[in-house]
């Protein structure tokens, strides 16, 4: 029998945690719960979960900070659970790399649908990235199946968005990509922010790659966009 999908429920309201646990196990998922933010972060980065349900207001460390730190090392799907009056947190959570969010109180059927959707997307990414696939430019190597980037053999820690941006550019090596193309591909069609966000993330990437290793990987094409090339 295949291993059950493991869902980690990070929620300090015992009643909600218990309810989620019962519903998810009824659907055939294996679950674990945690009510403390710091301990939750430790457990998530150990990397044994297939998906995380993450409350925002938690003792120890809040869900946004947990999300930000997890994304430095992992692309495990994260669905944020937010209270109705935390709209700003919702936006922040997505910017920090959460995959989706649910506003409490929510219908369990909708949460189950979103969980299936997040798991499906994750699986598609894994299947499209055969083990051993390498994307390279100069001495930079990305291993999509392992979510890893090295430059000159040294590990580079990227956030989820930085990683997606770099992956998109590597898959289109030598093609100049416009800010609009990048926005659509990396941030999604429904992204409503402005195109400056692309420049901001290119800057983050350059700080971690070009500047740190004193070599040019990402080129600006004035008035058009960006390109990576050998
Ligand atoms: Ca809470």
mmCIF file of N, CA and C in Angstrom, residues 11-139:
data_model
loop_
_atom_site.group_PDB
_atom_site.id
_atom_site.type_symbol
_atom_site.label_atom_id
_atom_site.label_comp_id
_atom_site.label_asym_id
_atom_site.label_seq_id
_atom_site.Cartn_x
_atom_site.Cartn_y
_atom_site.Cartn_z
ATOM 1 N N UNK A 11 -1.780 24.801 14.493
ATOM 2 C CA UNK A 11 -2.969 25.544 14.951
ATOM 3 C C UNK A 11 -3.013 25.469 16.465
ATOM 4 N N UNK A 12 -3.113 26.635 17.121
ATOM 5 C CA UNK A 12 -3.102 26.629 18.588
ATOM 6 C C UNK A 12 -4.498 26.532 19.198
ATOM 7 N N UNK A 13 -5.530 26.671 18.364
ATOM 8 C CA UNK A 13 -6.886 26.485 18.912
ATOM 9 C C UNK A 13 -7.211 25.011 18.843
ATOM 10 N N UNK A 14 -7.232 24.427 20.010
ATOM 11 C CA UNK A 14 -7.340 22.984 20.081
ATOM 12 C C UNK A 14 -8.571 22.431 19.363
ATOM 13 N N UNK A 15 -9.652 23.168 19.497
ATOM 14 C CA UNK A 15 -10.919 22.730 18.920
ATOM 15 C C UNK A 15 -10.797 22.628 17.388
ATOM 16 N N UNK A 16 -10.169 23.641 16.785
ATOM 17 C CA UNK A 16 -10.011 23.646 15.325
ATOM 18 C C UNK A 16 -9.022 22.557 14.891
ATOM 19 N N UNK A 17 -7.925 22.447 15.636
ATOM 20 C CA UNK A 17 -6.913 21.438 15.294
ATOM 21 C C UNK A 17 -7.529 20.037 15.318
ATOM 22 N N UNK A 18 -8.310 19.799 16.350
ATOM 23 C CA UNK A 18 -8.928 18.478 16.509
ATOM 24 C C UNK A 18 -9.913 18.202 15.365
ATOM 25 N N UNK A 19 -10.700 19.218 15.054
ATOM 26 C CA UNK A 19 -11.681 19.107 13.970
ATOM 27 C C UNK A 19 -10.982 18.797 12.649
ATOM 28 N N UNK A 20 -9.912 19.528 12.360
ATOM 29 C CA UNK A 20 -9.174 19.298 11.113
ATOM 30 C C UNK A 20 -8.595 17.890 11.090
ATOM 31 N N UNK A 21 -8.057 17.482 12.222
ATOM 32 C CA UNK A 21 -7.449 16.163 12.304
ATOM 33 C C UNK A 21 -8.480 15.067 11.991
ATOM 34 N N UNK A 22 -9.639 15.177 12.580
ATOM 35 C CA UNK A 22 -10.682 14.161 12.358
ATOM 36 C C UNK A 22 -11.116 14.140 10.891
ATOM 37 N N UNK A 23 -11.352 15.324 10.341
ATOM 38 C CA UNK A 23 -11.815 15.404 8.949
ATOM 39 C C UNK A 23 -10.756 14.887 7.975
ATOM 40 N N UNK A 24 -9.511 15.269 8.187
ATOM 41 C CA UNK A 24 -8.450 14.875 7.259
ATOM 42 C C UNK A 24 -8.168 13.377 7.354
ATOM 43 N N UNK A 25 -8.197 12.858 8.556
ATOM 44 C CA UNK A 25 -7.946 11.418 8.692
ATOM 45 C C UNK A 25 -9.095 10.614 8.088
ATOM 46 N N UNK A 26 -10.273 11.161 8.187
ATOM 47 C CA UNK A 26 -11.424 10.540 7.547
ATOM 48 C C UNK A 26 -11.228 10.451 6.029
ATOM 49 N N UNK A 27 -10.506 11.435 5.469
ATOM 50 C CA UNK A 27 -10.222 11.444 4.025
ATOM 51 C C UNK A 27 -9.024 10.572 3.656
ATOM 52 N N UNK A 28 -8.409 9.959 4.669
ATOM 53 C CA UNK A 28 -7.280 9.065 4.385
ATOM 54 C C UNK A 28 -5.911 9.689 4.524
ATOM 55 N N UNK A 29 -5.849 10.938 4.997
ATOM 56 C CA UNK A 29 -4.546 11.566 5.210
ATOM 57 C C UNK A 29 -4.010 11.175 6.585
ATOM 58 N N UNK A 30 -2.686 11.128 6.702
ATOM 59 C CA UNK A 30 -2.070 10.987 8.017
ATOM 60 C C UNK A 30 -1.816 12.399 8.527
ATOM 61 N N UNK A 31 -2.087 12.664 9.789
ATOM 62 C CA UNK A 31 -1.915 14.027 10.301
ATOM 63 C C UNK A 31 -1.082 14.050 11.571
ATOM 64 N N UNK A 32 -0.454 15.213 11.781
ATOM 65 C CA UNK A 32 0.180 15.516 13.062
ATOM 66 C C UNK A 32 -0.175 16.953 13.368
ATOM 67 N N UNK A 33 -0.207 17.303 14.651
ATOM 68 C CA UNK A 33 -0.546 18.675 15.013
ATOM 69 C C UNK A 33 0.549 19.290 15.870
ATOM 70 N N UNK A 34 0.552 20.623 15.856
ATOM 71 C CA UNK A 34 1.509 21.370 16.691
ATOM 72 C C UNK A 34 0.841 22.700 17.023
ATOM 73 N N UNK A 35 0.989 23.157 18.276
ATOM 74 C CA UNK A 35 0.341 24.421 18.660
ATOM 75 C C UNK A 35 1.346 25.541 18.937
ATOM 76 N N UNK A 36 2.643 25.240 18.806
ATOM 77 C CA UNK A 36 3.654 26.255 19.084
ATOM 78 C C UNK A 36 4.450 26.577 17.812
ATOM 79 N N UNK A 37 4.601 27.868 17.518
ATOM 80 C CA UNK A 37 5.230 28.299 16.268
ATOM 81 C C UNK A 37 6.672 27.849 16.103
ATOM 82 N N UNK A 38 7.469 28.012 17.142
ATOM 83 C CA UNK A 38 8.883 27.642 17.019
ATOM 84 C C UNK A 38 9.066 26.154 16.784
ATOM 85 N N UNK A 39 8.310 25.383 17.551
ATOM 86 C CA UNK A 39 8.422 23.929 17.372
ATOM 87 C C UNK A 39 7.918 23.520 15.996
ATOM 88 N N UNK A 40 6.878 24.220 15.522
ATOM 89 C CA UNK A 40 6.323 23.917 14.196
ATOM 90 C C UNK A 40 7.396 24.110 13.128
ATOM 91 N N UNK A 41 8.121 25.230 13.205
ATOM 92 C CA UNK A 41 9.164 25.504 12.222
ATOM 93 C C UNK A 41 10.205 24.374 12.215
ATOM 94 N N UNK A 42 10.646 23.999 13.403
ATOM 95 C CA UNK A 42 11.632 22.907 13.489
ATOM 96 C C UNK A 42 11.132 21.635 12.820
ATOM 97 N N UNK A 43 9.868 21.342 13.083
ATOM 98 C CA UNK A 43 9.334 20.090 12.547
ATOM 99 C C UNK A 43 9.149 20.162 11.035
ATOM 100 N N UNK A 44 8.749 21.339 10.523
ATOM 101 C CA UNK A 44 8.517 21.456 9.071
ATOM 102 C C UNK A 44 9.832 21.311 8.308
ATOM 103 N N UNK A 45 10.885 21.978 8.805
ATOM 104 C CA UNK A 45 12.136 21.958 8.028
ATOM 105 C C UNK A 45 12.808 20.594 8.051
ATOM 106 N N UNK A 46 12.373 19.722 8.961
ATOM 107 C CA UNK A 46 12.900 18.355 8.917
ATOM 108 C C UNK A 46 12.394 17.622 7.678
ATOM 109 N N UNK A 47 11.336 18.192 7.072
ATOM 110 C CA UNK A 47 10.977 17.779 5.725
ATOM 111 C C UNK A 47 10.198 16.494 5.562
ATOM 112 N N UNK A 48 9.416 16.114 6.549
ATOM 113 C CA UNK A 48 8.715 14.842 6.413
ATOM 114 C C UNK A 48 7.245 15.011 6.035
ATOM 115 N N UNK A 49 6.793 16.247 5.856
ATOM 116 C CA UNK A 49 5.368 16.459 5.559
ATOM 117 C C UNK A 49 5.137 16.730 4.078
ATOM 118 N N UNK A 50 3.960 16.339 3.593
ATOM 119 C CA UNK A 50 3.608 16.590 2.194
ATOM 120 C C UNK A 50 2.893 17.924 2.027
ATOM 121 N N UNK A 51 2.292 18.414 3.121
ATOM 122 C CA UNK A 51 1.578 19.688 3.058
ATOM 123 C C UNK A 51 1.428 20.216 4.486
ATOM 124 N N UNK A 52 1.409 21.565 4.596
ATOM 125 C CA UNK A 52 1.284 22.184 5.918
ATOM 126 C C UNK A 52 0.075 23.115 5.922
ATOM 127 N N UNK A 53 -0.772 22.965 6.948
ATOM 128 C CA UNK A 53 -1.833 23.937 7.207
ATOM 129 C C UNK A 53 -1.304 24.823 8.319
ATOM 130 N N UNK A 54 -1.222 26.138 8.044
ATOM 131 C CA UNK A 54 -0.498 27.014 8.951
ATOM 132 C C UNK A 54 -1.352 28.186 9.425
ATOM 133 N N UNK A 55 -1.679 28.168 10.704
ATOM 134 C CA UNK A 55 -2.395 29.284 11.325
ATOM 135 C C UNK A 55 -1.434 30.469 11.419
ATOM 136 N N UNK A 56 -1.971 31.704 11.433
ATOM 137 C CA UNK A 56 -1.073 32.863 11.520
ATOM 138 C C UNK A 56 -0.762 33.251 12.966
ATOM 139 N N UNK A 57 -1.803 33.433 13.779
ATOM 140 C CA UNK A 57 -1.566 33.850 15.168
ATOM 141 C C UNK A 57 -1.237 32.630 16.012
ATOM 142 N N UNK A 58 0.032 32.521 16.389
ATOM 143 C CA UNK A 58 0.495 31.353 17.147
ATOM 144 C C UNK A 58 1.432 31.806 18.262
ATOM 145 N N UNK A 59 1.462 31.089 19.359
ATOM 146 C CA UNK A 59 2.472 31.396 20.365
ATOM 147 C C UNK A 59 3.846 30.932 19.871
ATOM 148 N N UNK A 60 4.892 31.642 20.267
ATOM 149 C CA UNK A 60 6.254 31.234 19.904
ATOM 150 C C UNK A 60 6.759 31.951 18.674
ATOM 151 N N UNK A 61 6.061 31.803 17.548
ATOM 152 C CA UNK A 61 6.460 32.469 16.307
ATOM 153 C C UNK A 61 5.225 32.496 15.414
ATOM 154 N N UNK A 62 4.967 33.643 14.743
ATOM 155 C CA UNK A 62 3.724 33.677 13.963
ATOM 156 C C UNK A 62 3.884 32.963 12.612
ATOM 157 N N UNK A 63 2.747 32.652 12.024
ATOM 158 C CA UNK A 63 2.734 31.850 10.805
ATOM 159 C C UNK A 63 3.449 32.500 9.630
ATOM 160 N N UNK A 64 3.428 33.834 9.573
ATOM 161 C CA UNK A 64 4.108 34.513 8.462
ATOM 162 C C UNK A 64 5.615 34.310 8.551
ATOM 163 N N UNK A 65 6.140 34.447 9.754
ATOM 164 C CA UNK A 65 7.580 34.253 9.963
ATOM 165 C C UNK A 65 7.961 32.791 9.683
ATOM 166 N N UNK A 66 7.101 31.889 10.105
ATOM 167 C CA UNK A 66 7.363 30.470 9.840
ATOM 168 C C UNK A 66 7.426 30.242 8.328
ATOM 169 N N UNK A 67 6.454 30.802 7.615
ATOM 170 C CA UNK A 67 6.384 30.636 6.165
ATOM 171 C C UNK A 67 7.661 31.162 5.509
ATOM 172 N N UNK A 68 8.062 32.355 5.923
ATOM 173 C CA UNK A 68 9.253 32.970 5.333
ATOM 174 C C UNK A 68 10.482 32.071 5.546
ATOM 175 N N UNK A 69 10.613 31.558 6.752
ATOM 176 C CA UNK A 69 11.805 30.740 7.052
ATOM 177 C C UNK A 69 11.751 29.378 6.365
ATOM 178 N N UNK A 70 10.568 28.805 6.287
ATOM 179 C CA UNK A 70 10.448 27.510 5.613
ATOM 180 C C UNK A 70 10.857 27.667 4.151
ATOM 181 N N UNK A 71 10.439 28.767 3.532
ATOM 182 C CA UNK A 71 10.712 28.963 2.111
ATOM 183 C C UNK A 71 12.187 29.159 1.795
ATOM 184 N N UNK A 72 12.997 29.404 2.816
ATOM 185 C CA UNK A 72 14.428 29.494 2.568
ATOM 186 C C UNK A 72 15.003 28.120 2.275
ATOM 187 N N UNK A 73 14.302 27.083 2.704
ATOM 188 C CA UNK A 73 14.877 25.745 2.549
ATOM 189 C C UNK A 73 13.947 24.706 1.932
ATOM 190 N N UNK A 74 12.668 25.038 1.738
ATOM 191 C CA UNK A 74 11.726 23.992 1.336
ATOM 192 C C UNK A 74 10.594 24.551 0.488
ATOM 193 N N UNK A 75 10.095 23.739 -0.422
ATOM 194 C CA UNK A 75 8.930 24.161 -1.207
ATOM 195 C C UNK A 75 7.699 23.328 -0.856
ATOM 196 N N UNK A 76 7.659 22.791 0.358
ATOM 197 C CA UNK A 76 6.475 22.045 0.800
ATOM 198 C C UNK A 76 5.236 22.943 0.661
ATOM 199 N N UNK A 77 4.129 22.413 0.108
ATOM 200 C CA UNK A 77 2.934 23.265 -0.027
ATOM 201 C C UNK A 77 2.445 23.764 1.334
ATOM 202 N N UNK A 78 2.124 25.047 1.392
ATOM 203 C CA UNK A 78 1.625 25.655 2.629
ATOM 204 C C UNK A 78 0.293 26.336 2.340
ATOM 205 N N UNK A 79 -0.730 25.989 3.124
ATOM 206 C CA UNK A 79 -2.003 26.710 3.059
ATOM 207 C C UNK A 79 -2.149 27.463 4.376
ATOM 208 N N UNK A 80 -2.240 28.800 4.281
ATOM 209 C CA UNK A 80 -2.371 29.614 5.490
ATOM 210 C C UNK A 80 -3.827 29.621 5.941
ATOM 211 N N UNK A 81 -4.017 29.589 7.245
ATOM 212 C CA UNK A 81 -5.358 29.705 7.827
ATOM 213 C C UNK A 81 -5.412 31.071 8.502
ATOM 214 N N UNK A 82 -6.273 31.950 8.016
ATOM 215 C CA UNK A 82 -6.291 33.301 8.567
ATOM 216 C C UNK A 82 -7.655 33.638 9.141
ATOM 217 N N UNK A 83 -7.653 34.533 10.127
ATOM 218 C CA UNK A 83 -8.919 35.028 10.658
ATOM 219 C C UNK A 83 -9.466 36.053 9.672
ATOM 220 N N UNK A 84 -10.749 36.328 9.788
ATOM 221 C CA UNK A 84 -11.423 37.188 8.824
ATOM 222 C C UNK A 84 -10.799 38.580 8.728
ATOM 223 N N UNK A 85 -10.258 39.080 9.831
ATOM 224 C CA UNK A 85 -9.756 40.457 9.835
ATOM 225 C C UNK A 85 -8.255 40.532 9.544
ATOM 226 N N UNK A 86 -7.728 39.524 8.910
ATOM 227 C CA UNK A 86 -6.279 39.517 8.652
ATOM 228 C C UNK A 86 -5.973 39.552 7.159
ATOM 229 N N UNK A 87 -6.722 40.409 6.430
ATOM 230 C CA UNK A 87 -6.572 40.443 4.977
ATOM 231 C C UNK A 87 -5.137 40.771 4.565
ATOM 232 N N UNK A 88 -4.531 41.724 5.274
ATOM 233 C CA UNK A 88 -3.155 42.092 4.929
ATOM 234 C C UNK A 88 -2.205 40.922 5.111
ATOM 235 N N UNK A 89 -2.448 40.162 6.179
ATOM 236 C CA UNK A 89 -1.609 38.992 6.439
ATOM 237 C C UNK A 89 -1.717 37.983 5.310
ATOM 238 N N UNK A 90 -2.924 37.905 4.763
ATOM 239 C CA UNK A 90 -3.188 36.979 3.664
ATOM 240 C C UNK A 90 -2.262 37.305 2.485
ATOM 241 N N UNK A 91 -2.252 38.590 2.117
ATOM 242 C CA UNK A 91 -1.425 39.045 1.003
ATOM 243 C C UNK A 91 0.046 38.796 1.321
ATOM 244 N N UNK A 92 0.436 39.149 2.544
ATOM 245 C CA UNK A 92 1.819 38.945 2.969
ATOM 246 C C UNK A 92 2.188 37.470 2.876
ATOM 247 N N UNK A 93 1.273 36.624 3.323
ATOM 248 C CA UNK A 93 1.531 35.187 3.308
ATOM 249 C C UNK A 93 1.802 34.684 1.903
ATOM 250 N N UNK A 94 1.006 35.142 0.942
ATOM 251 C CA UNK A 94 1.199 34.706 -0.443
ATOM 252 C C UNK A 94 2.520 35.246 -0.984
ATOM 253 N N UNK A 95 2.843 36.487 -0.642
ATOM 254 C CA UNK A 95 4.118 37.054 -1.079
ATOM 255 C C UNK A 95 5.295 36.288 -0.490
ATOM 256 N N UNK A 96 5.101 35.770 0.710
ATOM 257 C CA UNK A 96 6.182 35.029 1.364
ATOM 258 C C UNK A 96 6.289 33.602 0.851
ATOM 259 N N UNK A 97 5.380 33.225 -0.051
ATOM 260 C CA UNK A 97 5.521 31.906 -0.664
ATOM 261 C C UNK A 97 4.492 30.876 -0.234
ATOM 262 N N UNK A 98 3.458 31.301 0.506
ATOM 263 C CA UNK A 98 2.375 30.357 0.799
ATOM 264 C C UNK A 98 1.677 30.021 -0.522
ATOM 265 N N UNK A 99 1.129 28.822 -0.629
ATOM 266 C CA UNK A 99 0.499 28.402 -1.877
ATOM 267 C C UNK A 99 -0.952 28.852 -1.960
ATOM 268 N N UNK A 100 -1.585 28.985 -0.802
ATOM 269 C CA UNK A 100 -3.003 29.315 -0.796
ATOM 270 C C UNK A 100 -3.366 29.777 0.613
ATOM 271 N N UNK A 101 -4.584 30.260 0.782
ATOM 272 C CA UNK A 101 -5.029 30.621 2.125
ATOM 273 C C UNK A 101 -6.505 30.333 2.261
ATOM 274 N N UNK A 102 -6.943 30.160 3.490
ATOM 275 C CA UNK A 102 -8.354 29.969 3.793
ATOM 276 C C UNK A 102 -8.687 30.929 4.917
ATOM 277 N N UNK A 103 -9.845 31.578 4.805
ATOM 278 C CA UNK A 103 -10.284 32.463 5.871
ATOM 279 C C UNK A 103 -11.188 31.689 6.815
ATOM 280 N N UNK A 104 -10.888 31.792 8.117
ATOM 281 C CA UNK A 104 -11.718 31.104 9.115
ATOM 282 C C UNK A 104 -12.949 31.941 9.428
ATOM 283 N N UNK A 105 -14.110 31.387 9.641
ATOM 284 C CA UNK A 105 -14.377 29.948 9.558
ATOM 285 C C UNK A 105 -14.562 29.520 8.107
ATOM 286 N N UNK A 106 -14.167 28.310 7.770
ATOM 287 C CA UNK A 106 -14.290 27.862 6.385
ATOM 288 C C UNK A 106 -15.066 26.556 6.324
ATOM 289 N N UNK A 107 -15.552 26.251 5.116
ATOM 290 C CA UNK A 107 -16.240 24.979 4.905
ATOM 291 C C UNK A 107 -15.171 23.923 4.669
ATOM 292 N N UNK A 108 -15.278 22.812 5.346
ATOM 293 C CA UNK A 108 -14.261 21.773 5.243
ATOM 294 C C UNK A 108 -14.123 21.271 3.809
ATOM 295 N N UNK A 109 -15.229 21.235 3.050
ATOM 296 C CA UNK A 109 -15.152 20.756 1.668
ATOM 297 C C UNK A 109 -14.253 21.657 0.817
ATOM 298 N N UNK A 110 -14.332 22.951 1.093
ATOM 299 C CA UNK A 110 -13.489 23.865 0.331
ATOM 300 C C UNK A 110 -12.012 23.670 0.699
ATOM 301 N N UNK A 111 -11.756 23.489 1.980
ATOM 302 C CA UNK A 111 -10.366 23.251 2.378
ATOM 303 C C UNK A 111 -9.841 21.965 1.744
ATOM 304 N N UNK A 112 -10.652 20.917 1.735
ATOM 305 C CA UNK A 112 -10.225 19.643 1.139
ATOM 306 C C UNK A 112 -9.903 19.828 -0.343
ATOM 307 N N UNK A 113 -10.722 20.615 -1.030
ATOM 308 C CA UNK A 113 -10.482 20.872 -2.458
ATOM 309 C C UNK A 113 -9.160 21.606 -2.644
ATOM 310 N N UNK A 114 -8.907 22.572 -1.779
ATOM 311 C CA UNK A 114 -7.653 23.333 -1.905
ATOM 312 C C UNK A 114 -6.436 22.487 -1.566
ATOM 313 N N UNK A 115 -6.607 21.582 -0.631
ATOM 314 C CA UNK A 115 -5.509 20.665 -0.300
ATOM 315 C C UNK A 115 -5.201 19.781 -1.518
ATOM 316 N N UNK A 116 -6.249 19.226 -2.122
ATOM 317 C CA UNK A 116 -6.038 18.372 -3.307
ATOM 318 C C UNK A 116 -5.349 19.155 -4.416
ATOM 319 N N UNK A 117 -5.789 20.378 -4.600
ATOM 320 C CA UNK A 117 -5.227 21.230 -5.635
ATOM 321 C C UNK A 117 -3.733 21.516 -5.387
ATOM 322 N N UNK A 118 -3.399 21.859 -4.151
ATOM 323 C CA UNK A 118 -1.999 22.161 -3.821
ATOM 324 C C UNK A 118 -1.126 20.912 -3.990
ATOM 325 N N UNK A 119 -1.645 19.755 -3.603
ATOM 326 C CA UNK A 119 -0.878 18.512 -3.737
ATOM 327 C C UNK A 119 -0.689 18.146 -5.207
ATOM 328 N N UNK A 120 -1.729 18.396 -6.010
ATOM 329 C CA UNK A 120 -1.665 18.097 -7.443
ATOM 330 C C UNK A 120 -0.593 18.952 -8.119
ATOM 331 N N UNK A 121 -0.585 20.225 -7.784
ATOM 332 C CA UNK A 121 0.417 21.134 -8.367
ATOM 333 C C UNK A 121 1.813 20.684 -8.000
ATOM 334 N N UNK A 122 1.980 20.325 -6.734
ATOM 335 C CA UNK A 122 3.294 19.897 -6.258
ATOM 336 C C UNK A 122 3.756 18.651 -7.007
ATOM 337 N N UNK A 123 2.823 17.716 -7.197
ATOM 338 C CA UNK A 123 3.150 16.470 -7.894
ATOM 339 C C UNK A 123 3.535 16.757 -9.346
ATOM 340 N N UNK A 124 2.819 17.675 -9.966
ATOM 341 C CA UNK A 124 3.103 18.022 -11.363
ATOM 342 C C UNK A 124 4.519 18.576 -11.475
ATOM 343 N N UNK A 125 4.905 19.408 -10.508
ATOM 344 C CA UNK A 125 6.253 19.978 -10.523
ATOM 345 C C UNK A 125 7.276 18.856 -10.399
ATOM 346 N N UNK A 126 7.033 17.932 -9.468
ATOM 347 C CA UNK A 126 7.983 16.840 -9.245
ATOM 348 C C UNK A 126 8.095 15.942 -10.477
ATOM 349 N N UNK A 127 6.936 15.653 -11.107
ATOM 350 C CA UNK A 127 6.950 14.756 -12.266
ATOM 351 C C UNK A 127 7.604 15.382 -13.481
ATOM 352 N N UNK A 128 7.476 16.717 -13.572
ATOM 353 C CA UNK A 128 8.095 17.392 -14.705
ATOM 354 C C UNK A 128 9.581 17.612 -14.491
ATOM 355 N N UNK A 129 10.052 17.234 -13.329
ATOM 356 C CA UNK A 129 11.462 17.427 -13.031
ATOM 357 C C UNK A 129 12.110 16.080 -12.759
ATOM 358 N N UNK A 130 12.426 15.359 -13.817
ATOM 359 C CA UNK A 130 13.004 14.035 -13.610
ATOM 360 C C UNK A 130 14.260 14.121 -12.748
ATOM 361 N N UNK A 131 14.438 13.090 -11.931
ATOM 362 C CA UNK A 131 15.633 13.016 -11.083
ATOM 363 C C UNK A 131 16.855 13.187 -11.973
ATOM 364 N N UNK A 132 17.784 13.997 -11.538
ATOM 365 C CA UNK A 132 18.997 14.161 -12.332
ATOM 366 C C UNK A 132 18.918 15.282 -13.352
ATOM 367 N N UNK A 133 17.715 15.857 -13.565
ATOM 368 C CA UNK A 133 17.645 16.976 -14.507
ATOM 369 C C UNK A 133 18.453 18.155 -13.958
ATOM 370 N N UNK A 134 19.218 18.767 -14.838
ATOM 371 C CA UNK A 134 20.045 19.900 -14.430
ATOM 372 C C UNK A 134 19.787 21.052 -15.365
ATOM 373 N N UNK A 135 19.637 22.234 -14.813
ATOM 374 C CA UNK A 135 19.570 23.446 -15.621
ATOM 375 C C UNK A 135 20.826 24.238 -15.282
ATOM 376 N N UNK A 136 21.514 24.711 -16.308
ATOM 377 C CA UNK A 136 22.781 25.387 -16.010
ATOM 378 C C UNK A 136 22.948 26.677 -16.786
ATOM 379 N N UNK A 137 23.698 27.581 -16.217
ATOM 380 C CA UNK A 137 24.245 28.720 -16.943
ATOM 381 C C UNK A 137 25.620 28.988 -16.317
ATOM 382 N N UNK A 138 26.628 29.033 -17.156
ATOM 383 C CA UNK A 138 28.005 29.142 -16.660
ATOM 384 C C UNK A 138 28.222 28.081 -15.580
ATOM 385 N N UNK A 139 28.691 28.492 -14.380
ATOM 386 C CA UNK A 139 28.938 27.499 -13.330
ATOM 387 C C UNK A 139 27.797 27.432 -12.319
#
